[in-house]
Amino acid sequence: MTQSLPRLESRRSELLLALAHLNDMRPGSIVGAVWRCGKPNCHCAQAKDPGHGPKLRLTYKTRGKTVTEALPSPAAVRKAEQQIAEFRKYQQLCQELVEVSERICRQRPLEDSLTPEEKKPRNRSNRKSRAK
């Protein structure tokens, strides 16, 4: 289904407005870390014990490196979840904005914006190419 150019331009404006109203955001994922403390008398030293945790952490990539931050409280987990959700919303809006812009580019008519020099036909060389 092809949408009209004015409708696409309107949708692009809506997407730009939605991007402008985004709140705090950050990339990443919340993961649960489980570990063994290594103390011989601790319950985690038993063979079938699952260990300590899970302790929730935020992980994300920056400059090619994985960074992990501790989330010490339920409030910190909620805050990180909201920021991650806002980042996912940002990604979705950006993807849709690019798709709408591509459709606008394909539908927009060509405009004659060539300078007089660009309109002149190019001189062809009189030299023949050498056969190899």
mmCIF file of N, CA and C in Angstrom, residues 2-17 96-97 99-109 111:
data_model
loop_
_atom_site.group_PDB
_atom_site.id
_atom_site.type_symbol
_atom_site.label_atom_id
_atom_site.label_comp_id
_atom_site.label_asym_id
_atom_site.label_seq_id
_atom_site.Cartn_x
_atom_site.Cartn_y
_atom_site.Cartn_z
ATOM 1 N N THR A 2 0.739 2.072 -1.012
ATOM 2 C CA THR A 2 1.527 3.280 -1.136
ATOM 3 C C THR A 2 0.782 4.435 -0.484
ATOM 4 N N GLN A 3 1.475 5.131 0.418
ATOM 5 C CA GLN A 3 0.878 6.279 1.077
ATOM 6 C C GLN A 3 1.234 7.540 0.297
ATOM 7 N N SER A 4 0.400 8.551 0.433
ATOM 8 C CA SER A 4 0.655 9.810 -0.260
ATOM 9 C C SER A 4 1.840 10.526 0.386
ATOM 10 N N LEU A 5 2.469 11.373 -0.394
ATOM 11 C CA LEU A 5 3.626 12.129 0.083
ATOM 12 C C LEU A 5 3.272 12.998 1.294
ATOM 13 N N PRO A 6 2.157 13.724 1.296
ATOM 14 C CA PRO A 6 1.805 14.509 2.490
ATOM 15 C C PRO A 6 1.608 13.643 3.736
ATOM 16 N N ARG A 7 1.011 12.453 3.556
ATOM 17 C CA ARG A 7 0.805 11.561 4.704
ATOM 18 C C ARG A 7 2.157 11.069 5.244
ATOM 19 N N LEU A 8 3.079 10.738 4.367
ATOM 20 C CA LEU A 8 4.413 10.298 4.794
ATOM 21 C C LEU A 8 5.151 11.427 5.517
ATOM 22 N N GLU A 9 5.039 12.636 4.983
ATOM 23 C CA GLU A 9 5.697 13.773 5.638
ATOM 24 C C GLU A 9 5.091 14.036 7.009
ATOM 25 N N SER A 10 3.796 13.841 7.134
ATOM 26 C CA SER A 10 3.127 13.995 8.419
ATOM 27 C C SER A 10 3.621 12.937 9.406
ATOM 28 N N ARG A 11 3.756 11.704 8.937
ATOM 29 C CA ARG A 11 4.247 10.625 9.804
ATOM 30 C C ARG A 11 5.678 10.905 10.240
ATOM 31 N N ARG A 12 6.492 11.433 9.325
ATOM 32 C CA ARG A 12 7.877 11.776 9.685
ATOM 33 C C ARG A 12 7.887 12.828 10.794
ATOM 34 N N SER A 13 7.015 13.826 10.711
ATOM 35 C CA SER A 13 6.929 14.856 11.752
ATOM 36 C C SER A 13 6.512 14.250 13.093
ATOM 37 N N GLU A 14 5.566 13.312 13.048
ATOM 38 C CA GLU A 14 5.132 12.633 14.278
ATOM 39 C C GLU A 14 6.289 11.873 14.919
ATOM 40 N N LEU A 15 7.064 11.182 14.091
ATOM 41 C CA LEU A 15 8.195 10.408 14.616
ATOM 42 C C LEU A 15 9.260 11.327 15.213
ATOM 43 N N LEU A 16 9.546 12.434 14.557
ATOM 44 C CA LEU A 16 10.537 13.382 15.084
ATOM 45 C C LEU A 16 10.067 13.973 16.416
ATOM 46 N N LEU A 17 8.778 14.241 16.526
ATOM 47 C CA LEU A 17 8.229 14.747 17.778
ATOM 48 C C LEU A 17 8.333 13.693 18.883
ATOM 49 N N GLU A 96 11.776 3.235 12.133
ATOM 50 C CA GLU A 96 10.601 3.658 11.383
ATOM 51 C C GLU A 96 10.849 4.985 10.663
ATOM 52 N N LEU A 97 11.597 5.888 11.300
ATOM 53 C CA LEU A 97 11.917 7.177 10.677
ATOM 54 C C LEU A 97 12.721 6.975 9.399
ATOM 55 N N GLU A 99 12.708 4.267 7.491
ATOM 56 C CA GLU A 99 11.819 3.654 6.497
ATOM 57 C C GLU A 99 10.896 4.688 5.856
ATOM 58 N N VAL A 100 10.324 5.577 6.669
ATOM 59 C CA VAL A 100 9.439 6.619 6.140
ATOM 60 C C VAL A 100 10.233 7.577 5.248
ATOM 61 N N SER A 101 11.430 7.937 5.680
ATOM 62 C CA SER A 101 12.260 8.848 4.888
ATOM 63 C C SER A 101 12.642 8.229 3.547
ATOM 64 N N GLU A 102 12.914 6.936 3.533
ATOM 65 C CA GLU A 102 13.222 6.262 2.267
ATOM 66 C C GLU A 102 12.022 6.321 1.321
ATOM 67 N N ARG A 103 10.812 6.102 1.855
ATOM 68 C CA ARG A 103 9.612 6.171 1.011
ATOM 69 C C ARG A 103 9.399 7.591 0.480
ATOM 70 N N ILE A 104 9.679 8.587 1.317
ATOM 71 C CA ILE A 104 9.560 9.975 0.876
ATOM 72 C C ILE A 104 10.551 10.243 -0.249
ATOM 73 N N CYS A 105 11.782 9.773 -0.091
ATOM 74 C CA CYS A 105 12.817 9.989 -1.119
ATOM 75 C C CYS A 105 12.412 9.363 -2.451
ATOM 76 N N ARG A 106 11.807 8.175 -2.398
ATOM 77 C CA ARG A 106 11.395 7.514 -3.636
ATOM 78 C C ARG A 106 10.215 8.233 -4.297
ATOM 79 N N GLN A 107 9.328 8.822 -3.512
ATOM 80 C CA GLN A 107 8.137 9.456 -4.076
ATOM 81 C C GLN A 107 8.344 10.909 -4.473
ATOM 82 N N ARG A 108 9.293 11.583 -3.861
ATOM 83 C CA ARG A 108 9.473 13.001 -4.147
ATOM 84 C C ARG A 108 9.919 13.178 -5.594
ATOM 85 N N PRO A 109 9.294 14.088 -6.330
ATOM 86 C CA PRO A 109 9.660 14.274 -7.742
ATOM 87 C C PRO A 109 11.049 14.889 -7.885
ATOM 88 N N GLU A 111 13.840 17.419 -9.052
ATOM 89 C CA GLU A 111 13.881 18.860 -9.278
ATOM 90 C C GLU A 111 15.102 19.162 -10.125
#
